[in-house]
Amino acid sequence: MITGLLLNIIICFAITISSLTFAFVLACNGGEHSEKSKPALWALVAFWTLVGATYLPTTIRMIAAYMGKPTIDTIMYNISAIPFAFISVPLVFFIMYVMIGNKNISKYVSFIFTIFGAAYLSLFYSSGAIGPQVTELSSIFIVNSDIAIQIYLMGLFVFPTAMILGLLLLMFITRSMTISIHRTVLPLVAISFVFDFILTDFITAVDVIQITSRVFVLVGTVQAFLAYFPQTVFNDRFSAKNNVETCETDENDKTEYEDNIDG
Amino acid sequence: MSEDIDVELEQEVAEFYQSLGINQGPGDIQYRLILKVLEKNDPDITKFSDIRKYTDQFADRGSIGSKMKTVFQLEGLVKKVKRGGYVITDKGLMAAGFLRTTTTFYKKTKRMGEIIERMP
């Protein structure tokens, strides 16, 4: 019995369930959002659905590896490559729409990323993957094409990550009291987290790195969930309302000078 | 400076600063427009009629004249060179530069507000 693989199965299953549930809950709460934010919301729903769709076959793949079925492992790896190739499309739409507010431009730019994804897929399927190599912790495949990995890195991941970092930087430069930290910055950090560790998960040839990446993907998903549906502790600590309240003076906080005047 | 003065933008910016409790200087549409016209005409003489072309929809002749005297002339932002003719001073150009930064700040804040609005 390989406990490392069992742990891997549980992590993959947790990512699948949490990201799909998150996408579902976001879609159900669509009515609460303004018309201006709805296109970005649907892009987010698509993004988290694709994360779930990537990790669902990966979960089955890990179960197959655990049970010693390399054929199912390979089939599931090929299936999981499809949602993975297009994961940057809704993300690019989300970032572009939030930054410039133009739906058409966002569509055109995300279409370019769809082409990138399709190019990656065609290279991936034509070159194939080497594996599976089942270890104590995971089942590893290596993409048999350097060009595919280049497209991966440059097209699908570097640009969207740079966009997220740019947006975060813009938010930090123009700091505003009205910005609720958990609602704006936390989702972006979470998306960046998930996005980058999915990449690491797919290109690494080391099982420890792969399982660590998956743990971070899970952490990112939970982080995003907390950003949109914060617990009371988060609300109290990070909300803008709280910041304003703490600035108000208390009757007991009167200075000695004020006491003398009242006196 | 020969760029056109966007009266609507100036009004928006002034209203923004008024909403922050700044009613004078950057939050005063008359102050903004007068300074903009003076800066635009620099180094030529700005006639009273040049200013009124922009300010008539916001203020009457008397209040502009009074502002020219009590703010611009008194603080040395303009120099009266003839009857109804003014030239902006170095101090006035400094104030105009500050006014530009207030417009930039407004645009930045507005853009950030729109970005936050689009975030689900």
CSV table of N, CA, C and O in Angstrom, one decimal, chain A residues 56-118:
chain,number,residue,atom,x,y,z
A,56,LEU,N,-10.1,16.7,-12.0
A,56,LEU,CA,-11.0,15.5,-11.9
A,56,LEU,C,-10.3,14.3,-12.6
A,56,LEU,O,-10.2,13.2,-12.0
A,57,PRO,N,-9.9,14.5,-13.9
A,57,PRO,CA,-9.1,13.3,-14.5
A,57,PRO,C,-7.8,13.0,-13.8
A,57,PRO,O,-7.4,11.8,-13.8
A,58,THR,N,-7.2,14.1,-13.2
A,58,THR,CA,-6.0,13.8,-12.5
A,58,THR,C,-6.2,12.9,-11.3
A,58,THR,O,-5.4,12.0,-10.9
A,59,THR,N,-7.4,13.1,-10.6
A,59,THR,CA,-7.7,12.3,-9.4
A,59,THR,C,-7.9,10.8,-9.9
A,59,THR,O,-7.3,9.9,-9.3
A,60,ILE,N,-8.6,10.7,-11.0
A,60,ILE,CA,-8.8,9.3,-11.6
A,60,ILE,C,-7.5,8.7,-12.0
A,60,ILE,O,-7.2,7.5,-11.7
A,61,ARG,N,-6.6,9.5,-12.5
A,61,ARG,CA,-5.3,9.1,-12.9
A,61,ARG,C,-4.5,8.6,-11.7
A,61,ARG,O,-3.8,7.6,-11.8
A,62,MET,N,-4.6,9.3,-10.6
A,62,MET,CA,-3.8,8.9,-9.4
A,62,MET,C,-4.4,7.6,-8.9
A,62,MET,O,-3.6,6.7,-8.4
A,63,ILE,N,-5.8,7.5,-9.0
A,63,ILE,CA,-6.4,6.2,-8.5
A,63,ILE,C,-5.9,5.1,-9.4
A,63,ILE,O,-5.5,4.0,-8.9
A,64,ALA,N,-5.8,5.3,-10.7
A,64,ALA,CA,-5.3,4.3,-11.7
A,64,ALA,C,-3.9,3.9,-11.4
A,64,ALA,O,-3.5,2.7,-11.4
A,65,ALA,N,-3.1,4.9,-11.0
A,65,ALA,CA,-1.7,4.6,-10.7
A,65,ALA,C,-1.6,3.8,-9.4
A,65,ALA,O,-0.8,2.9,-9.3
A,66,TYR,N,-2.5,4.1,-8.5
A,66,TYR,CA,-2.5,3.4,-7.2
A,66,TYR,C,-2.9,1.9,-7.4
A,66,TYR,O,-2.4,1.0,-6.8
A,67,MET,N,-3.8,1.8,-8.4
A,67,MET,CA,-4.3,0.4,-8.6
A,67,MET,C,-3.5,-0.3,-9.7
A,67,MET,O,-3.8,-1.5,-10.1
A,68,GLY,N,-2.5,0.4,-10.2
A,68,GLY,CA,-1.6,-0.3,-11.2
A,68,GLY,C,-2.2,-0.4,-12.6
A,68,GLY,O,-2.1,-1.5,-13.2
A,69,LYS,N,-2.9,0.6,-13.1
A,69,LYS,CA,-3.5,0.6,-14.4
A,69,LYS,C,-2.9,1.7,-15.3
A,69,LYS,O,-3.5,2.8,-15.3
A,70,PRO,N,-1.8,1.5,-15.9
A,70,PRO,CA,-1.1,2.5,-16.7
A,70,PRO,C,-1.9,3.0,-17.9
A,70,PRO,O,-1.8,4.2,-18.3
A,71,THR,N,-2.8,2.2,-18.5
A,71,THR,CA,-3.5,2.6,-19.6
A,71,THR,C,-4.5,3.7,-19.3
A,71,THR,O,-4.6,4.8,-19.9
A,72,ILE,N,-5.2,3.5,-18.2
A,72,ILE,CA,-6.2,4.5,-17.7
A,72,ILE,C,-5.4,5.8,-17.3
A,72,ILE,O,-5.9,6.9,-17.6
A,73,ASP,N,-4.3,5.6,-16.7
A,73,ASP,CA,-3.4,6.7,-16.2
A,73,ASP,C,-3.1,7.6,-17.5
A,73,ASP,O,-3.3,8.8,-17.4
A,74,THR,N,-2.7,6.9,-18.6
A,74,THR,CA,-2.3,7.7,-19.8
A,74,THR,C,-3.5,8.4,-20.4
A,74,THR,O,-3.4,9.6,-20.8
A,75,ILE,N,-4.6,7.7,-20.4
A,75,ILE,CA,-5.8,8.3,-21.0
A,75,ILE,C,-6.2,9.5,-20.2
A,75,ILE,O,-6.5,10.6,-20.8
A,76,MET,N,-6.2,9.4,-18.9
A,76,MET,CA,-6.7,10.5,-18.1
A,76,MET,C,-5.7,11.7,-18.2
A,76,MET,O,-6.1,12.8,-18.1
A,77,TYR,N,-4.4,11.4,-18.3
A,77,TYR,CA,-3.4,12.4,-18.5
A,77,TYR,C,-3.7,13.2,-19.8
A,77,TYR,O,-3.7,14.5,-19.8
A,78,ASN,N,-4.0,12.5,-20.8
A,78,ASN,CA,-4.4,13.1,-22.1
A,78,ASN,C,-5.7,14.0,-22.0
A,78,ASN,O,-5.8,15.0,-22.6
A,79,ILE,N,-6.6,13.5,-21.2
A,79,ILE,CA,-7.9,14.2,-21.1
A,79,ILE,C,-7.6,15.5,-20.2
A,79,ILE,O,-8.1,16.6,-20.6
A,80,SER,N,-6.8,15.3,-19.2
A,80,SER,CA,-6.6,16.5,-18.3
A,80,SER,C,-5.8,17.6,-19.0
A,80,SER,O,-5.9,18.8,-18.6
A,81,ALA,N,-5.1,17.3,-20.1
A,81,ALA,CA,-4.4,18.3,-20.8
A,81,ALA,C,-5.3,19.3,-21.5
A,81,ALA,O,-4.9,20.4,-21.8
A,82,ILE,N,-6.6,18.8,-21.8
A,82,ILE,CA,-7.5,19.7,-22.6
A,82,ILE,C,-7.9,20.9,-21.7
A,82,ILE,O,-7.7,22.1,-22.1
A,83,PRO,N,-8.5,20.7,-20.5
A,83,PRO,CA,-8.9,21.9,-19.7
A,83,PRO,C,-7.7,22.7,-19.3
A,83,PRO,O,-7.7,23.9,-19.3
A,84,PHE,N,-6.6,22.0,-19.1
A,84,PHE,CA,-5.3,22.7,-18.7
A,84,PHE,C,-4.8,23.6,-19.8
A,84,PHE,O,-4.4,24.8,-19.5
A,85,ALA,N,-5.0,23.2,-21.0
A,85,ALA,CA,-4.5,24.1,-22.1
A,85,ALA,C,-5.3,25.4,-22.2
A,85,ALA,O,-4.7,26.4,-22.7
A,86,PHE,N,-6.5,25.4,-21.8
A,86,PHE,CA,-7.4,26.5,-22.0
A,86,PHE,C,-7.6,27.3,-20.7
A,86,PHE,O,-8.5,28.2,-20.6
A,87,ILE,N,-6.9,26.9,-19.6
A,87,ILE,CA,-7.1,27.5,-18.3
A,87,ILE,C,-6.8,29.0,-18.3
A,87,ILE,O,-7.4,29.8,-17.5
A,88,SER,N,-5.9,29.4,-19.2
A,88,SER,CA,-5.5,30.8,-19.2
A,88,SER,C,-6.5,31.7,-19.9
A,88,SER,O,-6.5,33.0,-19.8
A,89,VAL,N,-7.4,31.1,-20.7
A,89,VAL,CA,-8.3,31.9,-21.5
A,89,VAL,C,-9.3,32.8,-20.7
A,89,VAL,O,-9.3,34.0,-20.8
A,90,PRO,N,-10.0,32.1,-19.7
A,90,PRO,CA,-10.9,32.9,-18.9
A,90,PRO,C,-10.1,33.9,-18.0
A,90,PRO,O,-10.6,35.0,-17.7
A,91,LEU,N,-9.0,33.5,-17.6
A,91,LEU,CA,-8.1,34.3,-16.7
A,91,LEU,C,-7.7,35.6,-17.4
A,91,LEU,O,-7.8,36.7,-16.9
A,92,VAL,N,-7.3,35.4,-18.7
A,92,VAL,CA,-6.9,36.6,-19.5
A,92,VAL,C,-8.1,37.5,-19.7
A,92,VAL,O,-8.0,38.8,-19.6
A,93,PHE,N,-9.2,36.9,-20.0
A,93,PHE,CA,-10.5,37.8,-20.2
A,93,PHE,C,-10.7,38.5,-18.9
A,93,PHE,O,-11.0,39.7,-18.9
A,94,PHE,N,-10.7,37.8,-17.7
A,94,PHE,CA,-10.9,38.4,-16.4
A,94,PHE,C,-10.0,39.7,-16.2
A,94,PHE,O,-10.5,40.8,-15.9
A,95,ILE,N,-8.7,39.4,-16.4
A,95,ILE,CA,-7.8,40.5,-16.1
A,95,ILE,C,-7.9,41.7,-17.1
A,95,ILE,O,-8.0,42.8,-16.6
A,96,MET,N,-8.1,41.4,-18.3
A,96,MET,CA,-8.3,42.4,-19.3
A,96,MET,C,-9.5,43.2,-19.1
A,96,MET,O,-9.5,44.4,-19.1
A,97,TYR,N,-10.6,42.5,-18.8
A,97,TYR,CA,-11.9,43.2,-18.6
A,97,TYR,C,-11.8,44.1,-17.3
A,97,TYR,O,-12.3,45.2,-17.3
A,98,VAL,N,-11.2,43.6,-16.2
A,98,VAL,CA,-11.1,44.4,-15.0
A,98,VAL,C,-10.3,45.6,-15.2
A,98,VAL,O,-10.6,46.7,-14.8
A,99,MET,N,-9.2,45.4,-16.0
A,99,MET,CA,-8.3,46.6,-16.2
A,99,MET,C,-8.8,47.6,-17.2
A,99,MET,O,-8.7,48.8,-16.9
A,100,ILE,N,-9.3,47.2,-18.3
A,100,ILE,CA,-9.7,48.2,-19.3
A,100,ILE,C,-11.2,48.3,-19.5
A,100,ILE,O,-11.7,49.3,-20.0
A,101,GLY,N,-12.0,47.4,-19.0
A,101,GLY,CA,-13.4,47.5,-19.0
A,101,GLY,C,-14.1,47.3,-20.4
A,101,GLY,O,-15.3,47.6,-20.6
A,102,ASN,N,-13.3,46.9,-21.4
A,102,ASN,CA,-13.9,46.7,-22.7
A,102,ASN,C,-14.1,45.2,-23.0
A,102,ASN,O,-13.1,44.5,-23.1
A,103,LYS,N,-15.3,44.8,-23.2
A,103,LYS,CA,-15.6,43.4,-23.4
A,103,LYS,C,-15.0,42.8,-24.7
A,103,LYS,O,-14.5,41.7,-24.7
A,104,ASN,N,-15.1,43.6,-25.8
A,104,ASN,CA,-14.7,43.2,-27.1
A,104,ASN,C,-13.2,42.9,-27.1
A,104,ASN,O,-12.7,41.9,-27.6
A,105,ILE,N,-12.4,43.9,-26.6
A,105,ILE,CA,-10.9,43.8,-26.6
A,105,ILE,C,-10.6,42.6,-25.7
A,105,ILE,O,-9.7,41.8,-26.1
A,106,SER,N,-11.2,42.4,-24.6
A,106,SER,CA,-10.9,41.3,-23.7
A,106,SER,C,-11.2,40.0,-24.5
A,106,SER,O,-10.4,39.0,-24.3
A,107,LYS,N,-12.3,39.9,-25.3
A,107,LYS,CA,-12.6,38.7,-26.0
A,107,LYS,C,-11.5,38.4,-27.1
A,107,LYS,O,-11.1,37.3,-27.2
A,108,TYR,N,-11.1,39.5,-27.8
A,108,TYR,CA,-10.0,39.3,-28.8
A,108,TYR,C,-8.7,38.8,-28.2
A,108,TYR,O,-8.1,37.8,-28.7
A,109,VAL,N,-8.3,39.4,-27.1
A,109,VAL,CA,-7.1,39.0,-26.4
A,109,VAL,C,-7.2,37.5,-25.9
A,109,VAL,O,-6.3,36.7,-26.1
A,110,SER,N,-8.3,37.2,-25.3
A,110,SER,CA,-8.4,35.8,-24.8
A,110,SER,C,-8.5,34.8,-26.0
A,110,SER,O,-8.1,33.7,-25.8
A,111,PHE,N,-9.0,35.3,-27.2
A,111,PHE,CA,-9.0,34.4,-28.3
A,111,PHE,C,-7.6,34.0,-28.7
A,111,PHE,O,-7.3,32.9,-29.1
A,112,ILE,N,-6.7,35.0,-28.6
A,112,ILE,CA,-5.3,34.7,-28.9
A,112,ILE,C,-4.8,33.6,-28.0
A,112,ILE,O,-4.0,32.7,-28.5
A,113,PHE,N,-5.2,33.7,-26.8
A,113,PHE,CA,-4.7,32.7,-25.8
A,113,PHE,C,-5.4,31.3,-26.1
A,113,PHE,O,-4.8,30.3,-25.8
A,114,THR,N,-6.6,31.3,-26.7
A,114,THR,CA,-7.2,30.1,-27.1
A,114,THR,C,-6.4,29.4,-28.2
A,114,THR,O,-6.2,28.2,-28.2
A,115,ILE,N,-5.9,30.3,-29.1
A,115,ILE,CA,-5.0,29.8,-30.2
A,115,ILE,C,-3.7,29.2,-29.6
A,115,ILE,O,-3.3,28.1,-30.0
A,116,PHE,N,-3.1,29.9,-28.6
A,116,PHE,CA,-2.0,29.4,-27.9
A,116,PHE,C,-2.3,28.0,-27.3
A,116,PHE,O,-1.5,27.1,-27.5
A,117,GLY,N,-3.4,27.9,-26.7
A,117,GLY,CA,-3.8,26.6,-26.0
A,117,GLY,C,-4.0,25.5,-27.0
A,117,GLY,O,-3.5,24.4,-26.8
A,118,ALA,N,-4.6,25.9,-28.2
A,118,ALA,CA,-4.8,24.9,-29.2
A,118,ALA,C,-3.5,24.4,-29.8
A,118,ALA,O,-3.2,23.2,-30.1
